Amino acid sequence: MNIVLCGMMGAGKTSVGIRLSDLTGMRWYDTDDLITQKYGSIPSIFEFYGEQRFREIETEIVRSIAGEDNCVISTGGGCVLKPENSAAFKAGGGKIVFLKVNIDVLFQRTGHTGDERPLLKNTSFEKMKALLDYRTPIYEGCADITIDTNGLNVDEVAREILRVLEIPARNAE
């Protein structure tokens, strides 16, 4: 089984993914990191090829790892919005976990990182809220479980995921 983390940019998918990997010994992948390793920076892909090409590349990366077993996969914020990506993860034995976080926390974490996150470049609180409002039902629709991360630290979120999925932690750290 794979644990596939989805949610908005800034929801903690990377940090929680690393912690889950530490706790379980499962391999960890980050789709954005894999894209960067193979194709260069995400802002450059957006600038030179556009979002559509980025999403095609993202799907290629998803297909390359979805069939692996015993992995934690942190996805980009828009990855599971494409139904074929969430279907590929599920077909490969993935349990999709939506990390739900409120808009105030998201904006605090990502409000000044537009250079690294092209979809947030020059984004106002209102635009981010609109993006969250649009994406939340999609995340919830494809997720096997939803974890409300508000008020929880990374370790607490990771351990709650393991508890709900009934996966024992190998590390008691």
mmCIF file of C-alpha atoms in Angstrom:
data_model
loop_
_atom_site.group_PDB
_atom_site.id
_atom_site.type_symbol
_atom_site.label_atom_id
_atom_site.label_comp_id
_atom_site.label_asym_id
_atom_site.label_seq_id
_atom_site.Cartn_x
_atom_site.Cartn_y
_atom_site.Cartn_z
ATOM 1 C CA MET A 1 0.000 0.000 0.000
ATOM 2 C CA ASN A 2 1.069 3.569 -0.700
ATOM 3 C CA ILE A 3 0.102 6.667 1.245
ATOM 4 C CA VAL A 4 -0.596 9.518 -1.184
ATOM 5 C CA LEU A 5 -0.806 12.996 0.356
ATOM 6 C CA CYS A 6 -2.865 15.653 -1.376
ATOM 7 C CA GLY A 7 -3.979 19.155 -0.523
ATOM 8 C CA MET A 8 -3.253 22.788 -1.162
ATOM 9 C CA MET A 9 0.200 24.251 -1.553
ATOM 10 C CA GLY A 10 1.405 24.842 1.991
ATOM 11 C CA ALA A 11 -0.767 22.126 3.575
ATOM 12 C CA GLY A 12 2.318 20.264 4.808
ATOM 13 C CA LYS A 13 2.427 17.411 2.304
ATOM 14 C CA THR A 14 6.212 17.397 2.033
ATOM 15 C CA SER A 15 6.897 17.689 5.771
ATOM 16 C CA VAL A 16 4.270 15.098 6.673
ATOM 17 C CA GLY A 17 5.497 12.796 3.897
ATOM 18 C CA ILE A 18 9.047 12.897 5.207
ATOM 19 C CA ARG A 19 7.810 12.218 8.752
ATOM 20 C CA LEU A 20 5.641 9.297 7.603
ATOM 21 C CA SER A 21 8.656 7.845 5.827
ATOM 22 C CA ASP A 22 10.726 8.220 8.999
ATOM 23 C CA LEU A 23 8.037 6.566 11.127
ATOM 24 C CA THR A 24 7.343 3.644 8.794
ATOM 25 C CA GLY A 25 10.502 3.038 6.787
ATOM 26 C CA MET A 26 8.462 3.476 3.593
ATOM 27 C CA ARG A 27 10.190 5.141 0.630
ATOM 28 C CA TRP A 28 9.210 8.778 0.131
ATOM 29 C CA TYR A 29 8.617 10.519 -3.170
ATOM 30 C CA ASP A 30 7.633 14.105 -3.859
ATOM 31 C CA THR A 31 6.109 14.578 -7.317
ATOM 32 C CA ASP A 32 7.335 18.174 -7.538
ATOM 33 C CA ASP A 33 10.891 17.077 -6.663
ATOM 34 C CA LEU A 34 10.771 14.349 -9.308
ATOM 35 C CA ILE A 35 9.572 16.870 -11.895
ATOM 36 C CA THR A 36 12.367 19.277 -10.952
ATOM 37 C CA GLN A 37 15.016 16.543 -11.140
ATOM 38 C CA LYS A 38 13.924 15.497 -14.620
ATOM 39 C CA TYR A 39 12.750 18.757 -16.225
ATOM 40 C CA GLY A 40 14.121 21.695 -14.245
ATOM 41 C CA SER A 41 12.423 24.205 -12.009
ATOM 42 C CA ILE A 42 8.649 24.347 -11.868
ATOM 43 C CA PRO A 43 8.552 28.139 -12.350
ATOM 44 C CA SER A 44 10.618 27.698 -15.539
ATOM 45 C CA ILE A 45 8.285 24.995 -16.850
ATOM 46 C CA PHE A 46 5.302 27.282 -16.233
ATOM 47 C CA GLU A 47 7.051 30.261 -17.825
ATOM 48 C CA PHE A 48 8.300 28.537 -20.967
ATOM 49 C CA TYR A 49 5.722 25.803 -21.559
ATOM 50 C CA GLY A 50 2.637 26.772 -19.550
ATOM 51 C CA GLU A 51 0.492 25.042 -16.975
ATOM 52 C CA GLN A 52 -0.946 22.514 -19.429
ATOM 53 C CA ARG A 53 2.509 21.124 -20.261
ATOM 54 C CA PHE A 54 3.362 21.083 -16.557
ATOM 55 C CA ARG A 55 0.241 18.977 -15.863
ATOM 56 C CA GLU A 56 1.230 16.555 -18.652
ATOM 57 C CA ILE A 57 4.673 16.162 -17.090
ATOM 58 C CA GLU A 58 3.070 15.689 -13.676
ATOM 59 C CA THR A 59 0.887 12.878 -15.052
ATOM 60 C CA GLU A 60 3.962 11.222 -16.560
ATOM 61 C CA ILE A 61 5.644 11.312 -13.137
ATOM 62 C CA VAL A 62 2.508 9.948 -11.425
ATOM 63 C CA ARG A 63 2.405 7.018 -13.851
ATOM 64 C CA SER A 64 6.066 6.281 -13.181
ATOM 65 C CA ILE A 65 5.592 5.913 -9.398
ATOM 66 C CA ALA A 66 1.925 4.963 -8.869
ATOM 67 C CA GLY A 67 2.631 1.258 -9.285
ATOM 68 C CA GLU A 68 5.395 1.157 -6.704
ATOM 69 C CA ASP A 69 4.585 -0.416 -3.363
ATOM 70 C CA ASN A 70 5.176 0.638 0.218
ATOM 71 C CA CYS A 71 5.729 4.324 -0.533
ATOM 72 C CA VAL A 72 4.694 7.691 0.796
ATOM 73 C CA ILE A 73 3.985 10.106 -2.049
ATOM 74 C CA SER A 74 3.665 13.860 -1.527
ATOM 75 C CA THR A 75 1.859 15.373 -4.498
ATOM 76 C CA GLY A 76 1.800 18.877 -5.892
ATOM 77 C CA GLY A 77 -1.240 20.956 -5.002
ATOM 78 C CA GLY A 78 -2.942 20.389 -8.352
ATOM 79 C CA CYS A 79 -1.896 16.803 -8.984
ATOM 80 C CA VAL A 80 -5.054 14.954 -7.962
ATOM 81 C CA LEU A 81 -7.311 17.537 -9.616
ATOM 82 C CA LYS A 82 -6.727 15.518 -12.781
ATOM 83 C CA PRO A 83 -8.909 12.398 -12.363
ATOM 84 C CA GLU A 84 -6.464 10.145 -14.195
ATOM 85 C CA ASN A 85 -3.789 10.923 -11.585
ATOM 86 C CA SER A 86 -5.934 10.002 -8.589
ATOM 87 C CA ALA A 87 -7.157 6.913 -10.486
ATOM 88 C CA ALA A 88 -3.553 5.861 -11.174
ATOM 89 C CA PHE A 89 -2.641 6.209 -7.503
ATOM 90 C CA LYS A 90 -5.661 4.152 -6.427
ATOM 91 C CA ALA A 91 -5.057 1.495 -9.094
ATOM 92 C CA GLY A 92 -1.518 1.187 -7.757
ATOM 93 C CA GLY A 93 -2.774 0.489 -4.236
ATOM 94 C CA GLY A 94 -2.619 4.043 -2.960
ATOM 95 C CA LYS A 95 -4.690 5.457 -0.140
ATOM 96 C CA ILE A 96 -5.207 9.148 -0.858
ATOM 97 C CA VAL A 97 -5.068 11.374 2.217
ATOM 98 C CA PHE A 98 -6.323 14.962 1.999
ATOM 99 C CA LEU A 99 -4.483 17.282 4.392
ATOM 100 C CA LYS A 100 -7.106 19.906 5.137
ATOM 101 C CA VAL A 101 -5.963 23.246 6.526
ATOM 102 C CA ASN A 102 -7.724 26.564 6.930
ATOM 103 C CA ILE A 103 -7.125 29.535 4.659
ATOM 104 C CA ASP A 104 -5.440 31.686 7.308
ATOM 105 C CA VAL A 105 -2.733 29.083 7.891
ATOM 106 C CA LEU A 106 -2.284 28.479 4.156
ATOM 107 C CA PHE A 107 -1.903 32.150 3.385
ATOM 108 C CA GLN A 108 0.570 32.613 6.227
ATOM 109 C CA ARG A 109 2.669 29.706 4.917
ATOM 110 C CA THR A 110 2.518 30.566 1.220
ATOM 111 C CA GLY A 111 1.575 34.224 0.895
ATOM 112 C CA HIS A 112 5.088 35.339 0.031
ATOM 113 C CA THR A 113 6.396 32.412 -2.021
ATOM 114 C CA GLY A 114 5.116 33.184 -5.508
ATOM 115 C CA ASP A 115 8.539 32.749 -7.085
ATOM 116 C CA GLU A 116 8.599 29.085 -6.049
ATOM 117 C CA ARG A 117 4.871 28.472 -6.525
ATOM 118 C CA PRO A 118 3.793 29.851 -9.905
ATOM 119 C CA LEU A 119 0.065 29.570 -9.230
ATOM 120 C CA LEU A 120 0.477 31.778 -6.155
ATOM 121 C CA LYS A 121 2.510 34.512 -7.816
ATOM 122 C CA ASN A 122 1.024 37.853 -6.747
ATOM 123 C CA THR A 123 -1.900 36.044 -5.133
ATOM 124 C CA SER A 124 -4.135 37.898 -2.728
ATOM 125 C CA PHE A 125 -5.859 36.330 0.241
ATOM 126 C CA GLU A 126 -9.143 36.432 -1.704
ATOM 127 C CA LYS A 127 -7.671 34.637 -4.728
ATOM 128 C CA MET A 128 -6.136 31.976 -2.525
ATOM 129 C CA LYS A 129 -9.451 31.496 -0.728
ATOM 130 C CA ALA A 130 -11.219 31.120 -4.082
ATOM 131 C CA LEU A 131 -8.640 28.507 -5.137
ATOM 132 C CA LEU A 132 -9.109 26.643 -1.845
ATOM 133 C CA ASP A 133 -12.908 26.793 -2.170
ATOM 134 C CA TYR A 134 -12.681 25.398 -5.713
ATOM 135 C CA ARG A 135 -10.215 22.619 -4.902
ATOM 136 C CA THR A 136 -11.505 21.398 -1.525
ATOM 137 C CA PRO A 137 -14.492 19.425 -2.889
ATOM 138 C CA ILE A 138 -12.220 17.816 -5.487
ATOM 139 C CA TYR A 139 -9.672 16.820 -2.843
ATOM 140 C CA GLU A 140 -12.439 15.448 -0.627
ATOM 141 C CA GLY A 141 -13.964 13.567 -3.548
ATOM 142 C CA CYS A 142 -10.812 11.668 -4.448
ATOM 143 C CA ALA A 143 -9.488 11.181 -0.909
ATOM 144 C CA ASP A 144 -9.919 7.958 1.002
ATOM 145 C CA ILE A 145 -9.492 9.920 4.222
ATOM 146 C CA THR A 146 -9.379 13.576 5.212
ATOM 147 C CA ILE A 147 -7.177 14.773 8.056
ATOM 148 C CA ASP A 148 -7.951 18.182 9.540
ATOM 149 C CA THR A 149 -4.453 19.442 10.278
ATOM 150 C CA ASN A 150 -5.486 22.669 11.997
ATOM 151 C CA GLY A 151 -3.766 22.920 15.362
ATOM 152 C CA LEU A 152 -1.638 19.803 14.790
ATOM 153 C CA ASN A 153 2.115 19.632 14.291
ATOM 154 C CA VAL A 154 3.778 17.489 11.612
ATOM 155 C CA ASP A 155 4.328 14.516 13.920
ATOM 156 C CA GLU A 156 0.720 14.580 15.137
ATOM 157 C CA VAL A 157 -0.593 14.679 11.568
ATOM 158 C CA ALA A 158 1.656 11.782 10.517
ATOM 159 C CA ARG A 159 0.656 9.674 13.509
ATOM 160 C CA GLU A 160 -3.045 10.390 12.927
ATOM 161 C CA ILE A 161 -2.697 9.172 9.342
ATOM 162 C CA LEU A 162 -1.035 5.979 10.541
ATOM 163 C CA ARG A 163 -3.738 5.481 13.176
ATOM 164 C CA VAL A 164 -6.582 5.902 10.682
ATOM 165 C CA LEU A 165 -4.921 3.667 8.073
ATOM 166 C CA GLU A 166 -3.993 1.150 10.791
ATOM 167 C CA ILE A 167 -0.317 1.182 9.881
ATOM 168 C CA PRO A 168 2.079 0.640 12.777
ATOM 169 C CA ALA A 169 4.968 3.042 13.258
ATOM 170 C CA ARG A 170 8.311 1.251 13.185
ATOM 171 C CA ASN A 171 9.991 4.179 14.862
ATOM 172 C CA ALA A 172 8.895 5.229 18.332
ATOM 173 C CA GLU A 173 10.771 8.545 18.038
#
